Coordinates of C-alpha atoms and ligand atoms in Angstrom, one line a residue:
M1 CA -3.5 4.0 -29.0
C2 CA 0.2 2.7 -27.5
G3 CA 3.6 3.8 -27.2
I4 CA 6.3 2.6 -28.0
V5 CA 10.3 3.4 -27.5
A6 CA 13.2 1.8 -29.1
F7 CA 16.6 2.3 -27.6
T8 CA 20.3 1.9 -28.3
G9 CA 24.1 3.1 -27.8
A10 CA 27.2 3.4 -25.3
T11 CA 24.2 3.1 -21.6
E12 CA 22.0 1.5 -19.6
A13 CA 18.9 1.4 -22.2
L14 CA 16.8 0.8 -19.2
P15 CA 16.3 4.5 -18.1
F16 CA 15.4 6.1 -21.0
L17 CA 12.6 3.3 -21.7
L18 CA 11.3 4.6 -18.4
D19 CA 11.6 7.3 -18.8
G20 CA 10.0 7.4 -22.8
L21 CA 7.1 5.3 -21.9
K22 CA 6.3 8.0 -19.0
R23 CA 5.9 10.3 -21.7
L24 CA 3.9 8.4 -23.5
E25 CA 1.8 7.2 -21.1
Y26 CA -1.0 9.4 -22.1
R27 CA -1.7 7.3 -25.5
G28 CA -2.3 3.6 -23.6
Y29 CA -2.0 2.9 -19.9
D30 CA -3.3 -0.3 -19.8
S31 CA 0.2 -2.5 -19.2
A32 CA 3.5 -1.5 -19.7
G33 CA 6.8 -3.8 -20.5
V34 CA 10.3 -3.5 -21.4
A35 CA 13.2 -5.4 -23.3
V36 CA 16.3 -5.4 -23.0
V37 CA 18.9 -7.7 -25.3
H38 CA 21.8 -8.7 -22.2
S39 CA 24.4 -11.4 -21.1
E40 CA 23.8 -13.8 -19.5
A41 CA 26.9 -16.5 -18.9
Q42 CA 25.4 -19.4 -20.7
G43 CA 28.0 -23.0 -20.3
G44 CA 30.7 -20.9 -19.0
A45 CA 30.3 -18.1 -21.8
P46 CA 28.2 -15.4 -22.4
K47 CA 25.6 -15.2 -24.6
A48 CA 23.6 -12.2 -25.1
A49 CA 19.3 -12.9 -24.3
L50 CA 16.2 -11.6 -23.4
K51 CA 15.0 -10.2 -20.4
V52 CA 11.7 -9.1 -20.5
V53 CA 10.0 -7.8 -18.2
R54 CA 5.3 -6.5 -18.0
R55 CA 3.1 -5.6 -16.0
Q56 CA -0.3 -4.9 -16.0
G57 CA -1.5 -2.0 -15.1
K58 CA 0.2 1.8 -15.6
V59 CA 3.8 2.2 -16.3
A60 CA 4.9 2.8 -12.5
T61 CA 3.5 -0.3 -11.7
L62 CA 6.3 -1.6 -14.5
I63 CA 8.9 0.7 -12.8
E64 CA 7.9 -0.6 -9.2
A65 CA 8.9 -4.4 -9.9
L66 CA 11.8 -3.5 -12.2
S67 CA 13.3 -2.4 -8.8
G68 CA 15.7 -5.0 -7.4
T69 CA 15.3 -6.5 -10.6
E70 CA 19.0 -6.9 -13.0
V71 CA 18.1 -5.7 -15.9
A72 CA 21.0 -4.6 -17.6
G73 CA 22.0 -3.5 -21.3
T74 CA 21.7 -0.6 -23.6
C75 CA 19.6 -1.7 -26.5
G76 CA 16.1 -2.4 -25.6
I77 CA 12.3 -1.5 -26.6
G78 CA 9.8 -1.1 -25.0
H79 CA 5.8 -0.5 -25.1
T80 CA 2.6 0.9 -23.1
R81 CA -0.3 -0.3 -24.1
W82 CA -4.6 0.9 -24.5
A83 CA -5.7 -2.8 -25.2
T84 CA -7.5 -3.7 -28.5
H85 CA -6.7 -7.3 -29.2
G86 CA -7.2 -9.4 -25.9
V87 CA -7.2 -8.0 -22.3
P88 CA -5.9 -5.6 -20.3
S89 CA -3.1 -8.6 -18.8
E90 CA 0.3 -9.2 -18.0
Q91 CA 0.0 -12.1 -20.4
N92 CA -1.2 -9.7 -23.6
A93 CA 1.5 -6.4 -22.3
H94 CA 4.1 -6.6 -24.9
P95 CA 7.0 -6.3 -25.9
H96 CA 5.9 -10.4 -27.1
L97 CA 8.3 -13.1 -28.0
D98 CA 9.0 -15.6 -31.2
C99 CA 9.2 -19.5 -30.3
S100 CA 13.2 -19.0 -29.4
G101 CA 12.4 -15.4 -26.8
R102 CA 15.4 -14.0 -28.6
I103 CA 13.1 -12.2 -30.9
A104 CA 10.8 -8.8 -29.0
V105 CA 8.1 -6.8 -30.3
A106 CA 6.8 -3.8 -29.1
H107 CA 3.6 -2.2 -31.4
N108 CA 1.4 0.0 -32.0
G109 CA -1.4 -0.4 -34.1
I110 CA -3.7 -3.2 -35.2
I111 CA -2.9 -6.0 -37.7
E112 CA -5.3 -6.9 -39.1
N113 CA -4.7 -10.1 -41.2
Y114 CA -3.6 -11.1 -37.8
T115 CA -6.0 -14.4 -38.3
H116 CA -5.0 -15.5 -41.3
L117 CA -1.3 -14.9 -40.4
K118 CA -1.4 -17.0 -37.5
D119 CA -3.5 -19.9 -38.4
R120 CA -0.3 -19.9 -41.0
L121 CA 1.9 -19.8 -38.3
V122 CA 0.0 -22.5 -36.1
E123 CA 0.4 -24.7 -38.8
Q124 CA 4.1 -24.8 -39.3
G125 CA 4.7 -25.3 -34.7
H126 CA 4.6 -22.0 -33.6
C127 CA 3.4 -21.4 -30.2
F128 CA 1.2 -18.6 -29.4
T129 CA 1.4 -17.3 -25.6
S130 CA -1.4 -14.5 -25.2
Q131 CA -4.1 -12.7 -27.7
T132 CA -3.0 -9.8 -28.8
D133 CA -2.7 -9.4 -32.9
T134 CA 0.9 -8.7 -32.0
E135 CA 2.2 -12.1 -31.5
V136 CA 2.1 -13.3 -35.4
I137 CA 4.4 -10.4 -35.4
A138 CA 7.5 -11.9 -33.5
H139 CA 7.0 -15.1 -35.0
L140 CA 6.6 -14.2 -38.6
V141 CA 9.9 -12.6 -38.2
E142 CA 11.3 -16.1 -36.6
Q143 CA 10.3 -17.3 -39.6
N144 CA 11.8 -15.5 -42.4
Y145 CA 14.7 -14.4 -39.8
G146 CA 15.7 -18.5 -40.6
E147 CA 14.4 -18.1 -44.4
T148 CA 17.1 -15.0 -44.6
E149 CA 19.5 -16.6 -43.4
G150 CA 20.1 -14.5 -40.4
D151 CA 19.6 -11.3 -41.9
L152 CA 17.4 -9.6 -39.4
T153 CA 17.2 -6.4 -41.7
E154 CA 15.7 -7.9 -44.7
A155 CA 13.6 -10.7 -42.1
V156 CA 11.5 -7.2 -41.3
R157 CA 10.9 -5.8 -44.5
V158 CA 10.4 -9.2 -45.3
T159 CA 7.7 -9.6 -42.8
V160 CA 6.0 -6.0 -44.0
A161 CA 4.8 -6.6 -46.5
Q162 CA 2.8 -9.8 -44.8
L163 CA 1.3 -7.4 -43.4
S164 CA -2.5 -5.8 -43.1
G165 CA -3.2 -3.0 -40.8
S166 CA -1.9 0.3 -39.1
F167 CA 1.5 -0.9 -36.9
A168 CA 4.7 1.1 -36.0
L169 CA 7.1 -1.7 -35.0
A170 CA 10.2 -1.5 -32.9
I171 CA 11.5 -5.8 -33.2
L172 CA 15.5 -6.2 -31.1
H173 CA 16.5 -9.5 -31.6
A174 CA 19.1 -11.2 -29.3
G175 CA 22.0 -12.0 -31.9
H176 CA 22.2 -8.7 -33.0
P177 CA 22.8 -7.3 -29.8
D178 CA 23.2 -3.3 -30.7
I179 CA 20.2 -2.9 -33.1
V180 CA 16.6 -1.9 -33.2
V181 CA 14.5 -2.6 -36.5
V182 CA 11.5 -0.6 -36.6
T183 CA 8.7 0.7 -39.7
R184 CA 6.1 2.1 -39.4
N185 CA 2.4 2.4 -41.4
D186 CA -0.3 4.3 -40.6
S187 CA 1.1 4.6 -36.8
P188 CA 3.0 7.3 -35.7
L189 CA 6.8 6.6 -35.0
V190 CA 10.1 9.5 -34.9
L191 CA 13.6 8.7 -34.6
G192 CA 16.7 9.9 -33.7
S193 CA 20.2 10.2 -32.9
F194 CA 22.6 12.1 -30.1
E195 CA 26.4 11.2 -29.3
D196 CA 25.9 7.8 -27.6
G197 CA 23.1 6.7 -29.4
A198 CA 20.2 6.4 -32.0
I199 CA 16.1 5.9 -29.8
A200 CA 12.8 5.7 -32.2
A201 CA 9.7 6.4 -30.3
S202 CA 5.5 6.8 -31.4
D203 CA 5.5 11.0 -30.2
T204 CA 8.6 13.8 -29.5
P205 CA 8.4 14.0 -25.9
A206 CA 10.3 10.6 -25.5
L207 CA 12.9 12.2 -27.3
I208 CA 13.4 15.3 -26.9
E209 CA 15.5 14.8 -24.0
K210 CA 18.0 13.1 -26.5
T211 CA 17.6 15.4 -29.4
R212 CA 15.0 17.6 -30.9
D213 CA 16.2 16.7 -34.4
I214 CA 13.3 14.8 -35.6
V215 CA 12.7 12.2 -38.7
Y216 CA 9.8 10.4 -40.6
I217 CA 9.8 7.5 -42.2
R218 CA 7.0 6.9 -44.9
D219 CA 4.3 4.4 -44.6
R220 CA 6.6 0.4 -45.1
D221 CA 9.9 2.5 -45.1
L222 CA 12.3 0.3 -42.4
A223 CA 15.3 2.3 -40.1
V224 CA 17.7 0.1 -37.7
L225 CA 19.3 2.4 -35.3
H226 CA 22.8 1.3 -34.1
G227 CA 24.3 1.5 -30.4
D228 CA 26.8 4.3 -31.8
G229 CA 24.0 6.9 -32.9
R230 CA 24.2 5.8 -36.6
I231 CA 20.5 5.3 -38.2
E232 CA 19.9 3.6 -42.2
Y233 CA 17.0 4.1 -43.9
F234 CA 15.6 1.8 -45.8
D235 CA 12.4 2.3 -48.1
P236 CA 10.5 -0.6 -48.7
A237 CA 12.2 -2.3 -51.3
G238 CA 15.2 -2.3 -49.5
E239 CA 16.4 1.1 -51.1
P240 CA 18.9 3.1 -48.7
F241 CA 17.5 6.8 -48.7
V242 CA 18.3 10.2 -47.0
P243 CA 15.7 11.7 -44.9
N244 CA 14.3 14.8 -44.0
V245 CA 15.2 16.1 -40.6
Y246 CA 12.4 18.1 -38.5
H247 CA 13.5 20.6 -36.1
V248 CA 11.6 21.0 -33.1
E249 CA 11.3 24.3 -32.1
W250 CA 8.9 23.0 -28.2
S251 CA 11.6 22.3 -25.3
L252 CA 11.0 19.6 -22.8
E253 CA 10.3 22.4 -20.2
Q254 CA 6.8 22.6 -21.9
A255 CA 6.2 18.7 -21.6
E256 CA 6.8 18.6 -18.3
K257 CA 4.4 20.2 -15.5
G258 CA 6.5 23.1 -14.9
G259 CA 4.8 23.5 -11.6
Y260 CA 0.6 22.3 -12.4
P261 CA -0.4 20.0 -10.6
D262 CA -1.3 18.3 -13.5
F263 CA -0.9 18.7 -17.8
M264 CA -5.0 19.2 -17.9
L265 CA -4.8 22.6 -15.5
K266 CA -1.1 23.7 -17.0
E267 CA -2.5 23.2 -20.9
I268 CA -5.4 25.7 -19.2
S269 CA -3.3 27.9 -18.2
E270 CA -1.4 28.3 -20.9
Q271 CA -4.1 29.4 -23.8
P272 CA -3.5 33.2 -23.4
R273 CA -0.3 32.6 -24.8
V274 CA -1.9 29.8 -27.2
I275 CA -4.2 33.0 -28.6
R276 CA -1.2 35.7 -29.3
D277 CA 1.0 33.6 -30.7
T278 CA -2.4 31.8 -33.1
I279 CA -3.4 35.5 -34.3
A280 CA 0.3 36.6 -34.4
D281 CA 1.2 38.1 -38.0
R282 CA -2.1 37.2 -39.2
F283 CA -3.6 41.3 -39.7
D284 CA -1.7 43.8 -41.6
D285 CA -2.8 46.6 -39.8
R286 CA -1.6 49.0 -42.5
T287 CA -3.5 47.5 -45.1
R288 CA -6.3 46.2 -42.9
T289 CA -5.9 42.9 -44.6
L290 CA -5.8 39.5 -43.4
R291 CA -2.6 37.3 -44.0
F292 CA -2.7 33.5 -44.9
P293 CA 0.1 33.1 -46.8
E294 CA -0.4 29.3 -46.5
L295 CA -3.3 28.8 -48.3
P296 CA -2.1 28.4 -52.2
L297 CA -5.9 29.7 -53.6
T298 CA -5.6 31.9 -56.1
D299 CA -8.4 34.5 -55.4
E300 CA -11.5 32.9 -58.5
E301 CA -10.7 29.4 -57.1
L302 CA -11.7 31.1 -53.6
A303 CA -14.8 32.1 -55.1
D304 CA -15.6 29.2 -56.5
I305 CA -15.7 26.9 -53.6
D306 CA -19.1 26.1 -53.5
R307 CA -19.3 24.1 -50.0
I308 CA -16.9 23.5 -47.6
Y309 CA -17.1 19.8 -45.4
I310 CA -15.3 20.4 -41.8
V311 CA -14.1 16.3 -41.1
A312 CA -12.7 15.8 -37.5
C313 CA -13.5 13.7 -34.7
G314 CA -14.5 14.5 -30.5
T315 CA -13.5 17.8 -29.7
S316 CA -11.9 18.8 -33.1
Y317 CA -15.4 18.1 -34.5
H318 CA -16.5 20.7 -32.1
A319 CA -14.2 23.3 -33.1
G320 CA -15.2 22.5 -36.1
L321 CA -19.4 23.6 -35.5
I322 CA -17.7 26.5 -34.1
G323 CA -16.0 27.5 -37.1
K324 CA -19.1 26.4 -39.3
E325 CA -21.2 29.2 -38.0
L326 CA -18.2 31.5 -38.2
I327 CA -17.6 30.9 -42.4
E328 CA -21.2 30.7 -43.2
N329 CA -22.0 34.0 -41.4
W330 CA -19.4 35.9 -42.4
A331 CA -18.6 34.2 -46.0
R332 CA -22.3 32.7 -47.6
I333 CA -20.2 28.9 -48.2
P334 CA -22.5 26.5 -47.3
V335 CA -20.2 24.1 -44.6
E336 CA -21.0 20.3 -43.4
V337 CA -19.9 19.5 -40.7
E338 CA -18.9 16.2 -40.3
V339 CA -17.8 13.1 -37.8
A340 CA -14.3 11.5 -39.6
S341 CA -15.6 8.2 -39.1
E342 CA -19.0 8.9 -40.6
F343 CA -17.5 11.2 -43.3
R344 CA -15.5 8.2 -44.9
Y345 CA -18.2 5.3 -45.1
G346 CA -21.1 8.0 -45.8
N347 CA -20.9 9.7 -50.3
P348 CA -20.1 12.9 -49.5
I349 CA -20.5 15.2 -52.2
I350 CA -17.6 16.6 -53.7
S351 CA -16.6 18.0 -56.4
A352 CA -13.6 20.6 -57.5
D353 CA -15.0 23.1 -56.2
T354 CA -15.3 20.8 -52.6
L355 CA -12.7 22.5 -49.8
V356 CA -12.8 20.3 -47.3
I357 CA -10.9 21.6 -43.6
A358 CA -10.1 18.5 -42.0
I359 CA -9.1 19.3 -38.1
S360 CA -6.8 17.8 -35.8
Q361 CA -4.4 18.3 -32.5
S362 CA -2.5 15.0 -33.2
G363 CA -2.6 14.6 -37.0
E364 CA -2.6 11.0 -36.8
T365 CA -6.6 10.1 -36.0
A366 CA -7.3 7.4 -38.0
D367 CA -11.2 7.9 -39.4
T368 CA -9.5 11.6 -39.7
L369 CA -6.9 10.6 -42.5
E370 CA -9.4 8.4 -44.0
A371 CA -11.6 10.9 -44.3
V372 CA -8.2 13.0 -46.1
R373 CA -7.8 10.2 -48.3
L374 CA -11.3 9.4 -49.4
A375 CA -11.5 13.8 -49.7
R376 CA -8.3 14.0 -52.5
Q377 CA -9.4 11.2 -54.4
A378 CA -13.0 12.7 -55.0
G379 CA -11.0 16.2 -55.9
A380 CA -11.4 18.5 -53.1
H381 CA -8.3 20.3 -52.0
V382 CA -7.7 19.2 -48.5
I383 CA -6.9 21.9 -45.9
A384 CA -5.2 20.1 -42.6
L385 CA -5.4 22.1 -39.4
T386 CA -3.0 20.4 -36.6
N387 CA -0.4 21.3 -34.2
V388 CA 1.9 18.2 -34.2
V389 CA 4.3 19.8 -37.0
G390 CA 5.0 16.3 -39.8
S391 CA 2.4 14.7 -38.1
R392 CA 0.6 12.3 -40.5
I393 CA -2.5 14.6 -41.8
T394 CA 0.4 16.6 -43.4
Q395 CA 1.7 14.8 -45.5
E396 CA -2.1 13.7 -47.1
A397 CA -3.4 17.2 -47.1
Q398 CA -2.5 19.7 -49.9
T399 CA -2.0 22.9 -47.3
V400 CA -1.1 22.8 -43.9
L401 CA -2.1 24.8 -41.5
N402 CA -0.5 24.8 -37.9
I403 CA -1.8 25.8 -34.1
K404 CA 0.6 27.1 -31.9
A405 CA -0.9 25.0 -28.7
N406 CA 2.5 23.4 -28.5
I407 CA 2.6 20.7 -27.3
E408 CA -0.9 19.1 -25.3
I409 CA -0.4 16.3 -23.0
A410 CA -3.3 16.0 -21.3
V411 CA -5.9 13.2 -22.7
A412 CA -8.4 15.9 -22.5
A413 CA -7.8 18.3 -25.4
T414 CA -8.2 22.5 -23.9
K415 CA -5.5 24.5 -25.5
S416 CA -5.6 22.9 -28.7
F417 CA -9.4 23.7 -28.8
L418 CA -9.3 27.0 -28.7
A419 CA -6.1 27.2 -30.9
Q420 CA -8.1 25.5 -33.7
V421 CA -11.3 27.8 -33.1
T422 CA -9.1 30.5 -32.6
L423 CA -7.7 29.7 -36.7
L424 CA -10.7 28.7 -37.9
T425 CA -12.5 32.2 -36.8
L426 CA -9.3 33.8 -38.9
L427 CA -9.8 31.9 -41.9
G428 CA -14.2 32.3 -41.8
L429 CA -12.4 36.5 -41.6
Y430 CA -10.2 35.6 -44.5
F431 CA -12.9 33.7 -46.8
A432 CA -15.4 36.8 -46.1
Q433 CA -12.7 39.3 -47.1
E434 CA -11.8 37.1 -49.9
R435 CA -15.2 37.5 -51.5
L436 CA -14.9 40.7 -50.7
L437 CA -17.8 40.6 -48.0
L438 CA -16.6 42.1 -45.1
T439 CA -14.6 45.3 -45.3
G440 CA -10.9 45.6 -43.8
P441 CA -12.5 47.9 -41.0
Q442 CA -15.0 45.1 -40.2
I443 CA -12.1 43.1 -40.3
Q444 CA -10.1 45.1 -38.2
E445 CA -12.7 45.9 -36.1
I446 CA -13.4 42.5 -35.1
F447 CA -9.5 41.0 -35.1
G448 CA -8.9 44.1 -32.2
E449 CA -11.2 42.3 -30.3
M450 CA -9.6 39.3 -31.3
R451 CA -6.1 41.2 -29.6
Q452 CA -8.2 41.6 -26.7
L453 CA -9.1 37.7 -25.8
P454 CA -5.5 36.6 -24.3
G455 CA -5.7 39.3 -21.4
Q456 CA -9.9 38.4 -21.0
I457 CA -8.6 34.6 -20.6
E458 CA -5.7 35.8 -17.5
H459 CA -8.8 37.4 -16.1
I460 CA -10.4 34.2 -16.2
L461 CA -7.8 32.6 -14.9
A462 CA -7.0 34.5 -11.9
D463 CA -10.3 34.2 -10.5
T464 CA -11.5 31.1 -9.7
A465 CA -13.6 30.6 -7.3
A466 CA -17.4 31.0 -8.4
I467 CA -15.9 28.4 -11.0
E468 CA -14.8 26.6 -8.0
R469 CA -18.0 26.8 -5.7
A470 CA -20.1 24.7 -8.7
A471 CA -18.1 22.8 -9.1
K472 CA -18.2 21.6 -5.4
A473 CA -22.2 22.0 -5.7
C474 CA -22.6 20.0 -8.7
C475 CA -19.9 17.2 -8.1
E476 CA -22.5 14.4 -6.6
A477 CA -23.9 14.7 -9.3
T478 CA -25.1 11.6 -11.4
T479 CA -26.0 13.3 -14.6
A480 CA -25.8 17.6 -16.1
L481 CA -27.0 19.3 -18.4
F482 CA -25.4 22.2 -20.7
I483 CA -27.6 24.5 -22.3
G484 CA -26.6 27.0 -25.0
R485 CA -28.1 28.6 -28.8
G486 CA -26.0 29.3 -32.2
V487 CA -22.2 28.8 -30.6
G488 CA -23.3 28.9 -27.6
A489 CA -25.0 25.7 -27.9
T490 CA -21.3 24.5 -29.7
T491 CA -19.5 25.5 -27.0
C492 CA -21.6 23.6 -23.8
Y493 CA -21.0 20.1 -26.6
E494 CA -17.2 20.9 -25.7
G495 CA -18.1 21.7 -22.2
A496 CA -20.2 18.5 -22.1
L497 CA -17.6 16.7 -23.3
K498 CA -14.5 17.8 -21.4
L499 CA -17.0 16.9 -18.0
K500 CA -17.9 13.2 -19.7
E501 CA -14.3 12.4 -20.1
V502 CA -12.1 14.1 -16.5
S503 CA -14.9 13.2 -14.3
Y504 CA -17.4 10.6 -15.5
L505 CA -20.7 12.5 -14.7
H506 CA -22.8 11.7 -17.4
A507 CA -23.0 14.8 -19.5
E508 CA -24.9 16.1 -22.3
A509 CA -25.5 18.9 -24.4
F510 CA -28.8 20.3 -25.9
S511 CA -29.4 23.0 -27.9
A512 CA -31.1 25.3 -25.5
G513 CA -34.7 25.7 -27.6
E514 CA -34.5 21.7 -28.0
I515 CA -34.9 20.9 -24.2
K516 CA -38.4 21.0 -23.9
H517 CA -39.0 18.8 -26.3
G518 CA -37.1 15.7 -24.6
P519 CA -34.6 15.6 -22.5
I520 CA -36.5 18.4 -19.8
A521 CA -37.7 14.9 -18.8
L522 CA -34.1 14.4 -17.2
I523 CA -34.4 17.2 -15.2
D524 CA -35.1 15.9 -10.9
A525 CA -35.5 18.9 -9.0
A526 CA -35.3 16.5 -5.7
A527 CA -31.7 15.5 -7.1
G528 CA -30.9 19.5 -8.0
T529 CA -29.8 17.9 -11.8
P530 CA -27.2 20.9 -12.9
V531 CA -27.7 22.6 -15.6
V532 CA -24.8 25.1 -17.5
A533 CA -26.5 27.6 -19.3
V534 CA -24.3 29.4 -21.7
V535 CA -25.8 32.7 -21.7
T536 CA -23.7 35.7 -22.6
Q537 CA -24.8 38.6 -24.4
S538 CA -26.3 37.6 -27.7
A539 CA -28.9 38.0 -30.1
T540 CA -30.7 35.3 -28.5
R541 CA -29.7 35.9 -25.1
D542 CA -33.9 36.8 -24.1
K543 CA -34.6 33.3 -25.3
M544 CA -32.4 32.3 -23.2
L545 CA -33.3 33.2 -19.9
A546 CA -37.1 32.4 -20.8
N547 CA -35.4 28.5 -20.8
I548 CA -33.0 29.1 -17.3
E549 CA -36.7 29.7 -15.8
E550 CA -38.4 26.7 -17.6
M551 CA -35.7 24.7 -16.0
K552 CA -35.2 26.0 -12.6
A553 CA -39.2 25.5 -12.4
R554 CA -38.5 22.0 -13.0
G555 CA -36.1 22.3 -10.4
A556 CA -33.4 22.6 -11.9
R557 CA -29.3 23.9 -10.3
V558 CA -28.6 26.2 -13.1
I559 CA -24.8 27.7 -13.0
A560 CA -25.1 30.1 -15.8
V561 CA -22.0 31.2 -17.7
A562 CA -22.6 35.7 -18.1
T563 CA -21.2 38.3 -19.3
E564 CA -19.8 40.7 -16.7
G565 CA -22.2 43.1 -16.0
D566 CA -25.1 40.5 -16.4
G567 CA -27.5 41.6 -13.0
R568 CA -30.6 39.7 -14.6
I569 CA -28.9 36.3 -14.4
E570 CA -27.7 36.5 -10.5
K571 CA -31.9 36.0 -9.7
L572 CA -32.7 33.1 -12.1
A573 CA -29.9 31.0 -11.5
D574 CA -27.6 29.6 -8.4
H575 CA -24.2 30.0 -9.5
V576 CA -23.4 32.9 -11.8
I577 CA -19.2 32.7 -13.5
Y578 CA -18.9 35.4 -15.2
I579 CA -17.1 36.6 -18.0
P580 CA -15.3 39.8 -20.1
P581 CA -17.7 40.8 -22.7
T582 CA -16.6 40.0 -26.1
R583 CA -18.4 39.7 -29.5
E584 CA -20.9 36.9 -30.2
C585 CA -18.8 34.9 -32.5
L586 CA -16.1 35.0 -30.1
S587 CA -17.1 34.2 -27.0
P588 CA -16.7 30.4 -27.5
I589 CA -12.8 31.6 -26.8
T590 CA -13.7 33.0 -23.4
A591 CA -16.9 30.3 -21.9
S592 CA -14.9 27.2 -22.9
V593 CA -12.2 28.7 -20.1
P594 CA -14.5 28.2 -17.3
L595 CA -16.4 25.0 -18.3
Q596 CA -13.2 23.2 -19.0
L597 CA -12.2 24.5 -15.3
F598 CA -15.0 23.2 -14.3
A599 CA -14.7 19.9 -15.6
R600 CA -10.8 19.8 -13.8
Y601 CA -12.5 20.9 -10.7
I602 CA -15.4 18.1 -10.2
A603 CA -12.9 15.2 -11.4
V604 CA -10.2 16.4 -8.9
E605 CA -13.6 16.2 -5.9
R606 CA -14.2 13.0 -6.9
G607 CA -10.4 11.6 -7.2
C608 CA -9.9 11.2 -11.0
D609 CA -7.3 10.5 -12.8
V610 CA -7.6 13.7 -14.6
D611 CA -4.7 13.9 -17.2
Q612 CA -5.6 10.1 -18.2
P613 CA -8.7 9.4 -18.2
R614 CA -9.8 6.1 -18.0
N615 CA -10.4 4.2 -21.4
L616 CA -9.2 6.9 -22.8
A617 CA -6.0 7.4 -25.0
K618 CA -4.9 10.4 -26.5
S619 CA -4.9 9.5 -30.4
V620 CA -6.6 7.0 -31.7
T621 CA -5.0 6.2 -34.6
V622 CA -7.0 3.2 -35.0
E623 CA -11.0 2.8 -37.1
Ligands
M6R701 O1 -6.4 14.2 -32.1 P1 -7.2 14.5 -33.2 O2 -8.0 16.5 -32.8 O3 -8.1 14.4 -34.2 O4 -8.3 14.1 -31.2 C1 -9.1 14.2 -31.9 C2 -10.7 13.8 -30.9 O5 -10.2 11.8 -30.2 C3 -9.7 14.2 -29.2 O6 -10.6 15.1 -29.4 C4 -11.3 13.1 -28.3 O7 -11.5 13.9 -28.4 C5 -10.2 14.1 -27.3 N1 -9.8 13.6 -25.7 C6 -10.2 15.1 -26.1 O8 -10.6 15.8 -25.2

């Protein structure tokens, strides 16, 4: 939520700031702004001053406002906002200034004690111009700058100690025209330097064109970016330190659309590669064993696990629901899947034999991070399953399993979901192997079928005409129902979330057996309410067919996702989307693909912004 960028170097700051903001726009897009230190003639002698331009709306609106405006300077900060405190408006857009107009702050996060700080600052004579929590930071730095006799780094350090809440900050002072001070607490921030300068941002895509060697700082650490490319690092006590540097494997091209009309379609299309990479090297054909070298648990510890909690939000939560079915089925370990925001305020039963799997694409979702902390405090071993190497969750969990989706930019998660489900499938098999519940040949057979999945998804992607036809028929609907059974039902939960997110069409998913206990009342024969039914090969397929008959009898327009060769379904459904045959436990991986495309086509038909749906942000770093 919110993206910040900072640049100081030998060249103009603005091109980097705007390019960075565009790359971070998935984090929030209701207003944007930049502040640059530039030279102003004041009474003859040039003096450094801040030039600030802010606009309500997307980064494109800011760029438009900047064209024809002189914003020259080699040191600056920028921000794209997802509003928390104060409506989206120019006045509330960042960067925010102090009273003198010489200090500018870009902030991602929430300052929890801002009312208390604001009251005190107002008493001290500071004037506020926005409704945001962020503005207190600019005034606090101003106050502390005076009290530290003009030591900007120290003023920021003292300020940080006064803040509670989450923040990533980039701070500029006209009196220090070639440095930017940055810091963070519970909000992401990445830093890097290159031959001509130093840069920082909320996420790696903003930096990748300049450097692939990235530094993550810890909570409340401070970094001072210098125009000659140096970065100084200080811990919260002000002691200098040398940080670790991580090399990013993916390239700039992977963070671009590459000829696709939107990132969502590009990312859906990448899924065969993602699955290939996720399963690569996991199975040893010679010994017929699955490998999870990242898992430090001994055979004894694995045997002793008495309960698994999976904690996650949104799409990652849906992956967890599928993981539960597979782990319970194969490894016979009870699994509870909890929405992270509920888990942390519930009273989970955790012992030393409890394993907690926290799933987060971004690795920075605030609720999931809090759940991880709670689980660790209670003594559980926590495995983080994430897509972002070096992200916050990787620093909090004892064990990290990286999914191989590579950077995901569309706000709606697609390829990361398939990678999560694939990795959870492997984990379920691995637990069963280690607990001696599945034999080598049994696992080999299932793994062999997993090797077919990328080709099967390529087959689905090669001909999407039936999906497009079904989507066209439904795009005027006001509500859509999704039904399935077992893992088919969980596949539907995710399918319905995708549709809501990108097309704003109201959608709900139900276990098909439940629908006649209430939701069937939603079917409106006159409107031909769409019912998307996942009815692939499974032990409950005949029950699904009966449920579909019940829907049809009430006037539903049925869109079935069925297995190739299933002739019976054609007689029942209005639209059939065929997918290649897989065993039931693997079907979420193939059946999800047409549901993702269905959501996207409807969104495109309805003229929605597929990659940046209204009100959403890619990573939710606030509670
Ligand atoms: O980064 P995370 O996996 O922790 O994010 C969790 C949810 O915010 C995320 O899955 C959200 O629901 C997506 N917009 C789904 O498309």
